[in-house]
Amino acid sequence: MVRKPKKTTPPTFNIALVGQAGRLGYEALLFAASLRAKSPNFTGRVLVAEPQPGPMWPKDPRMTGDVREALETLGAEVVSFQNTHFGAHYPYGNKIEMLTALPKGEPFVFFDSDTLVLGDMTKVPFDFDYPSASLRREGTWPQIELYGPGYAEIWKSLYDMVGLDFETSLDMTEPDEYWKRYLYFNAGFFFGACPHTFGTRFLEYALAIRNTPPPPLVCQPLDPWLDQVALPLVIHSLGGGRNSAVHGLLDGSVTCHYRIFPLLYARESQNVIDTLEEVTAPNKIKKVLKGYDPIKRMVFQGRGAKVRALFDQNDMPRREQAIRNRIKSNGFWMR
């Protein structure tokens, strides 16, 4: 059963994403442009968290000046943070470490930078006392081995490790040992009442899993899955779960987590493509976005349309890998 928010009008909240040198900076700019175009009534702050140079980064991770200036022109604020536990060796850790750089005690929604806004963000019925995250995911983790521990044993060992009740996290409508029975999210978006509370717990759980994993995880890969292994534990510990009213709006009619531009053109709706091409059209944005080759080639030079023509939208391959393989075999894969 979907939990309904206590209030019909959501409070003012902040949107947070990561921006850094290269791909993420350009994607953050595209997110900000789509937010302003499609959700003009949003009055919260847009906080682009930027990692700072330090021993965790072999190169300067900060965005270029033109990207930063374009973000600020759109009303986004660049917020600096330091990496002390993650960095170049596990960049997904940025979304964990940046949270305590956000305003304490203010509701937040984190989005991966490779997200487009398609509709009015103020109409999404967030309940920040019931945190949740993206359900647009596949059963990517754990990877079950023959004669090894099953889903229940692996997940229960994690809940036991951090002192949480395992049974109340289960979706009892799904069969035993089927991956959807167990609380599992895509970390493409998540939200909560306080980024410091959320971030402190996220870091605590992620470090515990990385540094002292329970025995059933001995053969399980944690790169790149560490954030998505820790995230369900964080959300469950804060009283949240999968039954949020935001699902179907986020990763639906209001936002699209496209991930990679060739995949966007291959499988997303025409509305997503139209939004992408609309918000990249203004010259002030276009001249900056041309600095990122996949946007330059796919959007401005027409390769995206060629990718689109490779697929029948009414008969798409069921597995993402098959989509990727077709794009690559035709020479259009870019990231």
Coordinates of C-alpha atoms in Angstrom, one line a residue, residues 12-334:
T12 CA 9.9 24.0 0.7
F13 CA 12.8 21.7 0.1
N14 CA 16.3 21.8 -1.4
I15 CA 17.4 19.9 -4.5
A16 CA 20.9 18.6 -4.4
L17 CA 23.1 17.0 -7.0
V18 CA 26.8 16.5 -7.7
G19 CA 28.8 18.6 -10.2
Q20 CA 32.4 18.1 -11.0
A21 CA 34.9 18.3 -13.8
G22 CA 33.8 16.5 -17.0
R23 CA 30.5 14.7 -17.5
L24 CA 28.8 15.5 -14.1
G25 CA 29.2 19.3 -14.5
Y26 CA 27.6 19.3 -17.9
E27 CA 24.8 17.0 -16.7
A28 CA 24.2 19.2 -13.7
L29 CA 23.8 22.2 -16.0
L30 CA 21.3 20.2 -18.1
F31 CA 19.4 19.3 -15.0
A32 CA 19.2 23.0 -13.8
A33 CA 18.1 24.1 -17.3
S34 CA 15.3 21.5 -17.4
L35 CA 14.2 22.4 -13.9
R36 CA 13.8 26.1 -14.7
A37 CA 12.0 25.3 -17.9
K38 CA 9.6 22.7 -16.7
S39 CA 9.1 23.6 -13.0
P40 CA 9.2 27.4 -12.9
N41 CA 7.2 27.5 -9.6
F42 CA 9.9 25.6 -7.7
T43 CA 11.2 28.1 -5.0
G44 CA 13.7 25.9 -3.1
R45 CA 17.4 26.1 -3.5
V46 CA 19.3 24.1 -6.1
L47 CA 22.6 23.0 -4.5
V48 CA 25.3 21.6 -6.8
A49 CA 27.8 19.9 -4.5
E50 CA 31.4 20.1 -5.8
P51 CA 34.3 18.0 -4.5
Q52 CA 37.4 19.9 -3.8
P53 CA 41.0 19.1 -4.6
G54 CA 42.8 16.8 -2.1
P55 CA 44.6 13.5 -1.6
M56 CA 41.5 11.5 -2.7
W57 CA 41.7 13.0 -6.2
P58 CA 44.7 12.7 -8.6
K59 CA 43.3 15.6 -10.7
D60 CA 41.4 18.8 -9.8
P61 CA 37.7 17.6 -9.6
R62 CA 36.2 21.1 -9.7
M63 CA 34.0 22.2 -12.6
T64 CA 35.3 24.6 -15.3
G65 CA 34.5 28.3 -15.0
D66 CA 32.0 28.4 -17.8
V67 CA 29.9 25.5 -16.4
R68 CA 29.9 27.1 -12.9
E69 CA 28.9 30.5 -14.4
A70 CA 26.1 28.9 -16.4
L71 CA 24.8 27.1 -13.3
E72 CA 24.8 30.3 -11.2
T73 CA 23.0 32.1 -14.0
L74 CA 20.2 29.5 -13.7
G75 CA 20.0 30.2 -10.0
A76 CA 21.9 27.1 -8.8
E77 CA 24.4 27.4 -5.9
V78 CA 27.7 25.6 -5.9
V79 CA 28.5 24.1 -2.5
S80 CA 32.0 22.8 -1.7
F81 CA 32.7 19.6 0.2
Q82 CA 35.8 17.5 1.0
N83 CA 36.3 13.8 0.4
T84 CA 37.7 12.0 3.4
H85 CA 36.6 8.4 2.7
F86 CA 35.8 8.2 -1.0
G87 CA 37.1 9.9 -4.1
A88 CA 38.5 8.9 -7.5
H89 CA 38.6 5.2 -6.4
Y90 CA 34.8 5.2 -5.7
P91 CA 33.2 8.4 -7.1
Y92 CA 29.7 7.1 -6.2
G93 CA 30.7 8.0 -2.6
N94 CA 30.3 11.7 -3.5
K95 CA 26.5 11.3 -2.9
I96 CA 27.3 10.1 0.6
E97 CA 29.9 12.6 1.6
M98 CA 28.2 15.7 0.1
L99 CA 25.1 15.4 2.3
T100 CA 26.6 17.0 5.4
A101 CA 27.6 20.0 3.3
L102 CA 23.9 20.8 2.7
P103 CA 21.8 22.9 5.1
K104 CA 21.1 21.0 8.3
G105 CA 17.5 20.3 9.2
E106 CA 16.1 21.3 5.8
P107 CA 14.3 18.7 3.7
F108 CA 16.2 17.6 0.7
V109 CA 15.9 15.6 -2.5
F110 CA 19.1 14.2 -4.1
F111 CA 19.2 13.5 -7.8
D112 CA 21.9 11.9 -9.9
S113 CA 23.1 14.5 -12.2
D114 CA 22.1 12.5 -15.3
T115 CA 18.4 13.3 -14.7
L116 CA 16.0 15.5 -16.7
V117 CA 13.1 17.4 -15.2
L118 CA 10.0 16.9 -17.3
G119 CA 7.2 18.4 -15.1
D120 CA 6.3 20.4 -12.0
M121 CA 8.4 19.4 -9.1
T122 CA 6.1 21.2 -6.7
K123 CA 3.3 18.7 -7.5
V124 CA 5.3 15.7 -6.2
P125 CA 3.8 14.7 -2.8
F126 CA 7.0 14.3 -0.8
D127 CA 6.6 13.0 2.8
F128 CA 10.0 13.8 4.2
D129 CA 9.2 11.9 7.4
Y130 CA 9.0 8.8 5.2
P131 CA 12.3 8.8 3.2
S132 CA 12.4 6.7 0.0
A133 CA 14.5 6.3 -3.1
S134 CA 14.2 5.2 -6.8
L135 CA 12.5 2.0 -7.6
R136 CA 13.8 2.1 -11.2
R137 CA 16.2 -0.7 -10.7
E138 CA 17.0 -4.3 -11.6
G139 CA 18.2 -7.1 -9.4
T140 CA 21.8 -6.2 -9.8
W141 CA 22.9 -7.0 -6.2
P142 CA 23.5 -9.4 -4.5
Q143 CA 24.9 -11.8 -7.2
I144 CA 23.7 -15.2 -6.1
E145 CA 26.3 -18.0 -6.5
L146 CA 25.5 -21.7 -6.8
Y147 CA 25.8 -23.3 -3.3
G148 CA 26.4 -19.8 -1.8
P149 CA 24.1 -17.9 0.6
G150 CA 20.8 -16.7 -0.8
Y151 CA 19.1 -13.3 -0.8
A152 CA 17.6 -13.7 2.6
E153 CA 20.8 -14.7 4.3
I154 CA 22.8 -12.0 2.7
W155 CA 20.4 -9.1 3.4
K156 CA 19.6 -10.3 6.9
S157 CA 23.3 -10.3 7.8
L158 CA 23.5 -6.6 6.9
Y159 CA 20.4 -5.7 8.9
D160 CA 21.8 -7.7 11.9
M161 CA 25.2 -5.9 11.5
V162 CA 23.7 -2.5 12.0
G163 CA 21.0 -3.5 14.5
L164 CA 17.9 -3.2 12.3
D165 CA 14.8 -5.4 12.1
F166 CA 15.0 -7.4 8.9
E167 CA 11.5 -8.8 8.8
T168 CA 9.7 -5.5 8.6
S169 CA 11.7 -4.5 5.5
L170 CA 10.3 -7.4 3.4
D171 CA 7.7 -7.1 0.7
M172 CA 5.6 -10.1 1.6
T173 CA 3.7 -10.0 -1.7
E174 CA 6.8 -11.2 -3.4
P175 CA 8.1 -14.8 -3.2
D176 CA 10.9 -15.9 -0.9
E177 CA 14.3 -15.6 -2.6
Y178 CA 13.1 -13.3 -5.3
W179 CA 15.1 -10.1 -5.3
K180 CA 12.1 -7.7 -5.2
R181 CA 11.1 -9.2 -1.8
Y182 CA 14.1 -7.4 -0.3
L183 CA 14.3 -3.7 0.1
Y184 CA 16.5 -2.5 -2.8
F185 CA 16.7 0.9 -4.5
N186 CA 18.5 2.7 -7.3
A187 CA 20.4 5.5 -5.7
G188 CA 19.4 7.8 -8.7
F189 CA 17.2 9.8 -6.3
F190 CA 16.5 9.7 -2.6
F191 CA 15.1 12.1 -0.1
G192 CA 14.7 12.8 3.6
A193 CA 14.0 15.4 6.3
C194 CA 17.6 16.3 7.2
P195 CA 20.7 15.7 5.0
H196 CA 23.0 15.6 8.0
T197 CA 21.1 12.8 9.7
F198 CA 20.7 11.0 6.5
G199 CA 24.3 11.5 5.4
T200 CA 25.9 10.6 8.8
R201 CA 24.0 7.3 8.8
F202 CA 24.7 6.7 5.1
L203 CA 28.5 7.1 5.7
E204 CA 28.4 5.0 8.9
Y205 CA 26.7 2.1 7.1
A206 CA 28.7 2.3 3.9
L207 CA 32.0 2.3 5.8
A208 CA 30.9 -0.6 8.0
I209 CA 29.9 -2.7 4.9
R210 CA 33.2 -1.8 3.1
N211 CA 35.5 -2.3 6.0
T212 CA 34.0 -5.2 7.9
P213 CA 31.4 -6.9 5.7
P214 CA 29.5 -9.8 7.4
P215 CA 30.6 -13.3 6.3
P216 CA 27.8 -13.9 3.8
L217 CA 29.2 -11.0 1.7
V218 CA 32.6 -12.7 1.3
C219 CA 32.1 -13.3 -2.5
Q220 CA 29.9 -10.3 -3.2
P221 CA 31.3 -7.3 -5.3
L222 CA 30.8 -3.9 -3.6
D223 CA 32.1 -1.8 -6.5
P224 CA 30.0 -0.1 -7.8
W225 CA 27.1 -1.3 -5.6
L226 CA 28.2 -0.1 -2.2
D227 CA 25.9 2.9 -2.2
Q228 CA 22.9 0.8 -3.2
V229 CA 23.7 -1.8 -0.6
A230 CA 23.8 0.8 2.2
L231 CA 20.9 2.9 1.0
P232 CA 18.0 0.5 2.0
L233 CA 19.5 0.2 5.5
V234 CA 19.6 4.0 5.9
I235 CA 16.0 4.4 4.6
H236 CA 14.7 1.6 6.8
S237 CA 16.5 3.0 9.9
L238 CA 14.8 6.4 9.4
G239 CA 11.3 4.9 9.1
G240 CA 11.0 5.0 5.4
G241 CA 10.6 2.4 2.7
R242 CA 9.3 1.5 -0.8
N243 CA 5.7 2.7 -0.4
S244 CA 6.0 6.3 -1.3
A245 CA 3.6 8.4 -3.3
V246 CA 6.5 9.9 -5.3
H247 CA 7.0 6.7 -7.4
G248 CA 5.5 7.1 -10.9
L249 CA 6.2 10.9 -10.8
L250 CA 9.9 10.7 -10.1
D251 CA 11.3 8.3 -12.7
G252 CA 8.0 8.9 -14.5
S253 CA 6.1 12.0 -15.6
V254 CA 8.1 14.5 -13.6
T255 CA 11.7 13.3 -13.9
C256 CA 13.7 10.9 -16.1
H257 CA 17.0 9.3 -15.0
Y258 CA 18.4 8.8 -18.5
R259 CA 21.9 7.8 -17.4
I260 CA 23.7 7.9 -20.8
F261 CA 22.7 9.9 -23.8
P262 CA 22.7 7.0 -26.3
L263 CA 20.4 5.1 -23.9
L264 CA 18.1 8.2 -23.6
Y265 CA 17.6 8.3 -27.4
A266 CA 17.2 4.5 -27.7
R267 CA 14.6 3.9 -25.0
E268 CA 13.1 7.0 -23.4
S269 CA 9.8 8.5 -24.5
Q270 CA 9.5 11.2 -27.2
N271 CA 8.6 13.6 -24.4
V272 CA 12.0 13.1 -22.8
I273 CA 13.8 13.7 -26.2
D274 CA 11.7 16.8 -26.9
T275 CA 12.5 18.2 -23.4
L276 CA 16.2 17.5 -23.9
E277 CA 16.3 19.3 -27.3
E278 CA 14.1 22.2 -26.0
V279 CA 16.2 23.0 -23.0
T280 CA 19.5 22.7 -24.9
A281 CA 18.4 25.1 -27.6
P282 CA 19.1 28.5 -26.0
N283 CA 22.5 29.8 -27.2
K284 CA 23.8 30.6 -23.8
I285 CA 23.3 27.0 -22.7
K286 CA 24.3 25.5 -26.0
K287 CA 27.7 27.1 -26.2
V288 CA 28.6 25.6 -22.8
L289 CA 27.1 22.2 -23.4
K290 CA 29.1 21.8 -26.7
G291 CA 32.1 21.4 -24.5
Y292 CA 30.9 17.9 -23.7
D293 CA 31.3 15.6 -26.7
P294 CA 28.4 13.2 -26.1
I295 CA 25.9 16.1 -25.9
K296 CA 27.6 17.8 -28.9
R297 CA 27.4 14.7 -31.1
M298 CA 24.1 13.2 -29.9
V299 CA 22.0 16.4 -29.5
F300 CA 23.5 19.0 -31.7
Q301 CA 24.9 16.9 -34.6
G302 CA 22.0 14.5 -34.9
R303 CA 23.5 11.2 -33.8
G304 CA 20.7 10.8 -31.3
A305 CA 18.2 10.5 -34.1
K306 CA 20.3 7.8 -35.7
V307 CA 20.3 5.9 -32.5
R308 CA 16.6 6.3 -32.2
A309 CA 16.1 4.8 -35.7
L310 CA 17.8 1.6 -34.6
F311 CA 14.9 0.6 -32.4
D312 CA 11.2 -0.1 -32.7
Q313 CA 9.8 1.7 -29.6
N314 CA 6.9 -0.8 -29.5
D315 CA 9.3 -3.8 -29.5
M316 CA 12.3 -2.9 -27.4
P317 CA 14.8 -5.5 -26.2
R318 CA 13.9 -6.6 -22.7
R319 CA 17.5 -6.4 -21.4
E320 CA 19.5 -3.2 -21.3
Q321 CA 22.7 -5.1 -22.4
A322 CA 21.0 -6.0 -25.7
I323 CA 20.3 -2.3 -26.2
R324 CA 23.8 -1.3 -25.4
N325 CA 25.2 -4.0 -27.8
R326 CA 23.1 -2.8 -30.7
I327 CA 24.2 0.9 -30.2
K328 CA 27.9 -0.2 -29.9
S329 CA 27.8 -2.4 -33.0
N330 CA 26.6 0.6 -35.0
G331 CA 29.3 2.8 -33.7
F332 CA 27.1 5.3 -31.7
W333 CA 28.1 4.5 -28.1
M334 CA 29.4 7.5 -26.2

